[in-house]
Every structure is written in structure tokens, then in C-alpha cells.
PDB file of N, CA and C in Angstrom:
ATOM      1  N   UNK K   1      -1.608 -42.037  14.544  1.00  0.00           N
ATOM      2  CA  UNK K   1      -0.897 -42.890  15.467  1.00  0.00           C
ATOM      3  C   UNK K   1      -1.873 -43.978  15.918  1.00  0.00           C
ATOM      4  N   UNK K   2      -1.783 -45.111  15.945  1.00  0.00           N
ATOM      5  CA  UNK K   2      -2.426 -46.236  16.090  1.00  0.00           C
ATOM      6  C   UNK K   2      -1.605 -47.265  17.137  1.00  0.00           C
ATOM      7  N   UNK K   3      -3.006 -47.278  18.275  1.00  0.00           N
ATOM      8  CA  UNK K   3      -1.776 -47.650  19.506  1.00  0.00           C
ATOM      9  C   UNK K   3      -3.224 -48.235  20.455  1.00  0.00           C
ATOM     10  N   UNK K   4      -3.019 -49.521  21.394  1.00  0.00           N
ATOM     11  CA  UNK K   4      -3.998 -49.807  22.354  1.00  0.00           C
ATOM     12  C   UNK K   4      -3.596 -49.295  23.587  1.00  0.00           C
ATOM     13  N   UNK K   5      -2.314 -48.028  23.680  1.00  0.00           N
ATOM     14  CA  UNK K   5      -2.048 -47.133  24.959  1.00  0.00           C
ATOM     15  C   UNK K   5      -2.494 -45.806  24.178  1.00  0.00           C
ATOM     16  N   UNK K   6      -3.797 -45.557  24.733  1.00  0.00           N
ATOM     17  CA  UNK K   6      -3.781 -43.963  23.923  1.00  0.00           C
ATOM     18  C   UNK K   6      -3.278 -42.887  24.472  1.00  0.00           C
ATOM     19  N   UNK K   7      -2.974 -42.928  25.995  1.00  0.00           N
ATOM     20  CA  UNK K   7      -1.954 -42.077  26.591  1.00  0.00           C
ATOM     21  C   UNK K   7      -0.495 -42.228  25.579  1.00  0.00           C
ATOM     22  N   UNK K   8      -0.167 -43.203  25.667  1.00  0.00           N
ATOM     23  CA  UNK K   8       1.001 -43.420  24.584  1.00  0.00           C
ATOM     24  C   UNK K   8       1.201 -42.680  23.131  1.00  0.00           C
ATOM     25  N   UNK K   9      -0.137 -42.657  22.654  1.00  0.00           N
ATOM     26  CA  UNK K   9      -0.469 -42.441  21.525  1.00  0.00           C
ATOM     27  C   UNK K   9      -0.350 -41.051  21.677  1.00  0.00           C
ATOM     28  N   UNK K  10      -1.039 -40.433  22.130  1.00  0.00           N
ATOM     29  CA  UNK K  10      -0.923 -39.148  22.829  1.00  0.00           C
ATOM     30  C   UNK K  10       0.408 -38.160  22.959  1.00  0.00           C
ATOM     31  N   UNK K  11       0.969 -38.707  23.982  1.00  0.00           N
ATOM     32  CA  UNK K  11       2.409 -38.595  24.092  1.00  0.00           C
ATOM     33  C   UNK K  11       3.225 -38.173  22.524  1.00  0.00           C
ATOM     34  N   UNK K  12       3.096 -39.819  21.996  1.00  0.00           N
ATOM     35  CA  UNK K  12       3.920 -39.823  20.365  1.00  0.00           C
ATOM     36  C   UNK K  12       3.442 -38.476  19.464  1.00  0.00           C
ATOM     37  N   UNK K  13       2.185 -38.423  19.312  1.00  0.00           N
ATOM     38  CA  UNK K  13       1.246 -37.235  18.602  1.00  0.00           C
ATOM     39  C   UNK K  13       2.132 -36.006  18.896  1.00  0.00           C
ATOM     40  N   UNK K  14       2.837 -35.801  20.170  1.00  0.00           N
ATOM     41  CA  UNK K  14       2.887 -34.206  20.767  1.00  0.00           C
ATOM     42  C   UNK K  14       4.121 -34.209  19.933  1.00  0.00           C
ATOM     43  N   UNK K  15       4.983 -35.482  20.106  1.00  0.00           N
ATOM     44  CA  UNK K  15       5.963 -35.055  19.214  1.00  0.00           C
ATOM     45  C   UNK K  15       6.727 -35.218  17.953  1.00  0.00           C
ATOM     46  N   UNK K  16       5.432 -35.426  17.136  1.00  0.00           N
ATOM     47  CA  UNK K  16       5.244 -35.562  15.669  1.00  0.00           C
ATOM     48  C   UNK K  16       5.658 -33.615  15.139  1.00  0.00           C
ATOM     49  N   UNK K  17       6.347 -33.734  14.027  1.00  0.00           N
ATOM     50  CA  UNK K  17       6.258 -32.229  13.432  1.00  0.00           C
ATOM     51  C   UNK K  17       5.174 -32.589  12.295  1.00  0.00           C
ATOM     52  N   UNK K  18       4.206 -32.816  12.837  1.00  0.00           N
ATOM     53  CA  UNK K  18       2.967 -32.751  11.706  1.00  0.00           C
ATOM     54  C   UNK K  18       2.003 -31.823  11.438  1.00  0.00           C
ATOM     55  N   UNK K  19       1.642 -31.716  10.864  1.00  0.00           N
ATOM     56  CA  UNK K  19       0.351 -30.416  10.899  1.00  0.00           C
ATOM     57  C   UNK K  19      -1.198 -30.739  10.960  1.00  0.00           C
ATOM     58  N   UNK K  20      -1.215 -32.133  11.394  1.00  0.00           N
ATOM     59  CA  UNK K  20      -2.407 -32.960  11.743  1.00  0.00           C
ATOM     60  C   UNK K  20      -2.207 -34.151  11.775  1.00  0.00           C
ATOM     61  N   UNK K  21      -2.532 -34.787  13.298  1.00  0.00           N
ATOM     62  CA  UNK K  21      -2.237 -35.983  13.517  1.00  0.00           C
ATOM     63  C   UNK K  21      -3.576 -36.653  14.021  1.00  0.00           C
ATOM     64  N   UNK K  22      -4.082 -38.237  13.632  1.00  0.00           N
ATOM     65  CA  UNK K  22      -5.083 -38.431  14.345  1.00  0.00           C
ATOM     66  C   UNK K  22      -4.982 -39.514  14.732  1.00  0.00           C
ATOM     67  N   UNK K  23      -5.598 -39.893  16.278  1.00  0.00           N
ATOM     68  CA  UNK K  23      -4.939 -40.922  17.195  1.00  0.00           C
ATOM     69  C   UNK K  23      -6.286 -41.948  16.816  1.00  0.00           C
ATOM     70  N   UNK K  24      -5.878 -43.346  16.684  1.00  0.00           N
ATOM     71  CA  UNK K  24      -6.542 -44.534  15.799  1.00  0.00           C
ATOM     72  C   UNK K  24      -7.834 -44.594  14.636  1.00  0.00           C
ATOM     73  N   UNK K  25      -7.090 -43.277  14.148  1.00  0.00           N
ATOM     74  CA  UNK K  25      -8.393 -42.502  13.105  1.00  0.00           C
ATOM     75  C   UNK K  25      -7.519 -41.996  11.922  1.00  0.00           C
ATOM     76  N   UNK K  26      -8.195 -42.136  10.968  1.00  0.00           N
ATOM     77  CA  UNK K  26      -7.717 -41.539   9.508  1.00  0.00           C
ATOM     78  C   UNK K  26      -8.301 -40.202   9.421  1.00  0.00           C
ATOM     79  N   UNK K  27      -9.588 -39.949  10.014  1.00  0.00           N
ATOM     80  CA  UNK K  27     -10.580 -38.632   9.920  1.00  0.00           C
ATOM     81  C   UNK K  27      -9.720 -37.160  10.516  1.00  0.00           C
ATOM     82  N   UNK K  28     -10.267 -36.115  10.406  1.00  0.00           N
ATOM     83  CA  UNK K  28      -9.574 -35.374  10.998  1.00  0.00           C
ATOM     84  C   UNK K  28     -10.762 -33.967  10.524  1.00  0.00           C
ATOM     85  N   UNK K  29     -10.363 -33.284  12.089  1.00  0.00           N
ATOM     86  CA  UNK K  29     -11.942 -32.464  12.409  1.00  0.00           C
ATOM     87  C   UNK K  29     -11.474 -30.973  10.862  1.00  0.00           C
ATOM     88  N   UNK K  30     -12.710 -30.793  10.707  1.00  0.00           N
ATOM     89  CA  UNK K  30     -12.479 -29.989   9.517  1.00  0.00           C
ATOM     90  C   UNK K  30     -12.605 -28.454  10.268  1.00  0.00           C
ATOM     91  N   UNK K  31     -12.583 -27.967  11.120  1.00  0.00           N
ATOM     92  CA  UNK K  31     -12.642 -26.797  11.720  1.00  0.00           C
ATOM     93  C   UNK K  31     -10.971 -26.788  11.919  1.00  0.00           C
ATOM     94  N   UNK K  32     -10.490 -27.343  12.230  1.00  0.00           N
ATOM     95  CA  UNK K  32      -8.900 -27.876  12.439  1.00  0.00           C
ATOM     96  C   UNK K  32      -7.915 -27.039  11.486  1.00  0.00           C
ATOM     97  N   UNK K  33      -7.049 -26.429  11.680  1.00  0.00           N
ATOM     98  CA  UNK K  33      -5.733 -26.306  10.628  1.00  0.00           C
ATOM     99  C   UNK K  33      -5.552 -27.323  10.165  1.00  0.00           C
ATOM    100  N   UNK K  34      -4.802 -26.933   8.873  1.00  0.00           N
ATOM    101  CA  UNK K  34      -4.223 -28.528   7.893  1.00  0.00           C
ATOM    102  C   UNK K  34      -2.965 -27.298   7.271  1.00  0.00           C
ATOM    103  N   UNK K  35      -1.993 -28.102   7.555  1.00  0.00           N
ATOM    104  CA  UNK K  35      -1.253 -27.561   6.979  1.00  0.00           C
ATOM    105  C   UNK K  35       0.405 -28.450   7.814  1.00  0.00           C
ATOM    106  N   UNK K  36       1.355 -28.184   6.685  1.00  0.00           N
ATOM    107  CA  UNK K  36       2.204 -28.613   6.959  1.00  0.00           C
ATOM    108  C   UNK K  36       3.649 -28.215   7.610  1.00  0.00           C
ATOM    109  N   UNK K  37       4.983 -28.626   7.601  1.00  0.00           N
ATOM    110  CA  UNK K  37       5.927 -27.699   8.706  1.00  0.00           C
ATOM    111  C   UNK K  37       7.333 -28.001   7.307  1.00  0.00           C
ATOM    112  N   UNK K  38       7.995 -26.951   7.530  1.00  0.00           N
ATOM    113  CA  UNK K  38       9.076 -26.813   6.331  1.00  0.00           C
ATOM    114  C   UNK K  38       8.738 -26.754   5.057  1.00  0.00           C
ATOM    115  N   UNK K  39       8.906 -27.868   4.169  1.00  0.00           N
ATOM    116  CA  UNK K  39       8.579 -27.422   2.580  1.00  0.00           C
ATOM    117  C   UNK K  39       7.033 -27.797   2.221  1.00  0.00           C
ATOM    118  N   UNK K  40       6.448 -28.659   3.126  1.00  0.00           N
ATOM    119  CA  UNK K  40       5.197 -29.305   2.539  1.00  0.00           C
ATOM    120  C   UNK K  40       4.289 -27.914   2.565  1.00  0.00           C
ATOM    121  N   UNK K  41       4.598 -26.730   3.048  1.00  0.00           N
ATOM    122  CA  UNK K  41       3.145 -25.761   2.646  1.00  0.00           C
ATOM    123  C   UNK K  41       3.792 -24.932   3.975  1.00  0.00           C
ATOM    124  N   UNK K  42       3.263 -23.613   3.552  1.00  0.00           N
ATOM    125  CA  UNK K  42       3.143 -22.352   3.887  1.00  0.00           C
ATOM    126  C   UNK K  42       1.732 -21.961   5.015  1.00  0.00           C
ATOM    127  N   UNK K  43       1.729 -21.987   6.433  1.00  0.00           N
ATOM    128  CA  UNK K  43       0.808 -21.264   7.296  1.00  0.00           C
ATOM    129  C   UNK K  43      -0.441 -22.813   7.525  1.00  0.00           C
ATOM    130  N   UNK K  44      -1.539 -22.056   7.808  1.00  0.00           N
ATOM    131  CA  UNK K  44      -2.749 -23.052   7.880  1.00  0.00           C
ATOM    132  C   UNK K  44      -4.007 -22.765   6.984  1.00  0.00           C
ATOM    133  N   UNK K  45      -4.824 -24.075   6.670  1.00  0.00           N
ATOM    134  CA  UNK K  45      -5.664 -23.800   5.789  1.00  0.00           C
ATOM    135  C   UNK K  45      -6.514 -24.263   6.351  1.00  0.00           C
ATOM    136  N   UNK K  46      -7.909 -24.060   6.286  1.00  0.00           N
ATOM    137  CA  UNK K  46      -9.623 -24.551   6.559  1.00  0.00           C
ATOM    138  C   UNK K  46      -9.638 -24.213   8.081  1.00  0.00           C
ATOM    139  N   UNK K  47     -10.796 -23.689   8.437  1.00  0.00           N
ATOM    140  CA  UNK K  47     -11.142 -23.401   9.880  1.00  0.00           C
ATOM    141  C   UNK K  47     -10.379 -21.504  10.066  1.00  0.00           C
ATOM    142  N   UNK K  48     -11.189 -21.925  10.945  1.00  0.00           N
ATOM    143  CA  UNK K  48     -11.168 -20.269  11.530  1.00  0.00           C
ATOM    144  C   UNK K  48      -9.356 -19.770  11.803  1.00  0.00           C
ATOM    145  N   UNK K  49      -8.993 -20.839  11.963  1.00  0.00           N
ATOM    146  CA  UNK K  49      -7.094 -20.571  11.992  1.00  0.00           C
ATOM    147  C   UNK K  49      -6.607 -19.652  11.025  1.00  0.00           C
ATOM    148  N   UNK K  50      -7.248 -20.016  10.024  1.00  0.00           N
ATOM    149  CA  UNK K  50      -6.423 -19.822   8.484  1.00  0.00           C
ATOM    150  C   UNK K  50      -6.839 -18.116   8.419  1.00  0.00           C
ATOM    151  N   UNK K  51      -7.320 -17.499   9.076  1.00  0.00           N
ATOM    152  CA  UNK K  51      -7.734 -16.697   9.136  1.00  0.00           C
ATOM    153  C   UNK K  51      -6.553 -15.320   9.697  1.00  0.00           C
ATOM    154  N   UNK K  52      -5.859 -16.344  11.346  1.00  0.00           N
ATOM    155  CA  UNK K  52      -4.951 -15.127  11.486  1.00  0.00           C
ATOM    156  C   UNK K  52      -3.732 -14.992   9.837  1.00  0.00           C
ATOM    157  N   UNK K  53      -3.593 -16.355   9.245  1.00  0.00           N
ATOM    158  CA  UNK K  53      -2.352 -15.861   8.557  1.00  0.00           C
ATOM    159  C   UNK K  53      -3.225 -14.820   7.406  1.00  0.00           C
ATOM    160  N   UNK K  54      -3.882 -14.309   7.420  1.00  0.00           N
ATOM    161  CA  UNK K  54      -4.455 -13.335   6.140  1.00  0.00           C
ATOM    162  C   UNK K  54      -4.622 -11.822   6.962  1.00  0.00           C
ATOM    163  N   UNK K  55      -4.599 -11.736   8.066  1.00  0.00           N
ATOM    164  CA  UNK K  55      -5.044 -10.694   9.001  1.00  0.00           C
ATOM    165  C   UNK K  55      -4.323  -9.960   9.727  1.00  0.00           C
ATOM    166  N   UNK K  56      -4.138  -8.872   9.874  1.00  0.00           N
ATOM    167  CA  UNK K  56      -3.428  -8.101  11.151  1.00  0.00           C
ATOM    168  C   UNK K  56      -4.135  -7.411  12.021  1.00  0.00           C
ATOM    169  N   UNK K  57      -3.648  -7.572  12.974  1.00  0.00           N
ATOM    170  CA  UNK K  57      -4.868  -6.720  14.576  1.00  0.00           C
ATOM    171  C   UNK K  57      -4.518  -5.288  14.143  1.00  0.00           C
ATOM    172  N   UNK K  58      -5.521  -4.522  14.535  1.00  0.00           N
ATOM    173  CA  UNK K  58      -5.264  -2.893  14.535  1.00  0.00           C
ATOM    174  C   UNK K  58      -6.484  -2.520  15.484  1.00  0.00           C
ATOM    175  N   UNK K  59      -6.118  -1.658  16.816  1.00  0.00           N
ATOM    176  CA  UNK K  59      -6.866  -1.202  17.323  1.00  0.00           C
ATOM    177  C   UNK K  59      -7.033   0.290  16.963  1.00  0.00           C
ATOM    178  N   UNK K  60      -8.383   0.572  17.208  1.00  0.00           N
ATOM    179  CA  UNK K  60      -9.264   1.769  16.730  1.00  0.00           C
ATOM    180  C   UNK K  60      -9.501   2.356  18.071  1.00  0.00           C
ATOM    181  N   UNK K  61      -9.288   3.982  18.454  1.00  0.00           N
ATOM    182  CA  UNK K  61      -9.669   4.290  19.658  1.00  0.00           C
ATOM    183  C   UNK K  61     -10.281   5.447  19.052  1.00  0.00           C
ATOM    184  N   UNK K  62     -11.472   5.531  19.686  1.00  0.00           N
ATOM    185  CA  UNK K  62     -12.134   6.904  19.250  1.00  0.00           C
ATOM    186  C   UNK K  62     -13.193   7.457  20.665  1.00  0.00           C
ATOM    187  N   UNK K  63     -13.126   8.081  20.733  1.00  0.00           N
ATOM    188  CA  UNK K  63     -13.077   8.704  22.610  1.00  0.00           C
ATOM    189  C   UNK K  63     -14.343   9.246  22.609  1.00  0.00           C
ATOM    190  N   UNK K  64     -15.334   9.501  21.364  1.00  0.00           N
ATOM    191  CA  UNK K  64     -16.459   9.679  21.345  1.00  0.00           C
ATOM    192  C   UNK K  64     -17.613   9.133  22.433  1.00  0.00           C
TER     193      UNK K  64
END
């Protein structure tokens, strides 16, 4: 989004269905999800995100 109101810009960003948006920048942080919404792709990729879709919580109690 490319805008000289970056509150504006801001705003527009929240309600983009994108899966990465960057406000007067092409770059985009690589720790970040990338990923898309409906047909463009399945969950998130790169960064520690991508991580819950491969994972399930399980707690361990052992009273030892």
C-alpha cells in the first residue's frame, strides 16, 4: 500500500485479505508468514509460524 497518510495506509492494510502486505515497501520481513487466503496456497510458510501448521500441542504430566 503506497500512501503519504500512513495511518491511512495502515487502516487499508487491515483490510486487505492478503497474506503479506507492505506499507510504501516492496520488502517484506522474512521471519513473517507468507502465505496466501483461498486458492493461492494452503497455511503459512518461512518463520517460526509455519511451524504451528506441522505441529500439535500434547501435554506430558509425569508426577515424578
Amino acid at each position: 500500500v503506497w500512501s503519504g497518510d500512513v495511518a491511512r495506509a495502515f487502516r487499508i492494510a487491515a483490510r486487505l485479505r492478503a497474506g503479506g502486505v507492505g506499507i510504501n515497501t516492496v520488502g517484506r520481513n522474512m521471519e513473517a508468514p507468507f502465505g496466501g487466503f483461498k486458492k493461492s496456497g494452503v497455511g503459512r510458510d518461512v518463520g517460526s509460524y509455519a511451524l504451528r501448521a506441522y505441529s500439535e500441542t500434547q501435554a506430558v504430566v509425569w508426577p515424578g
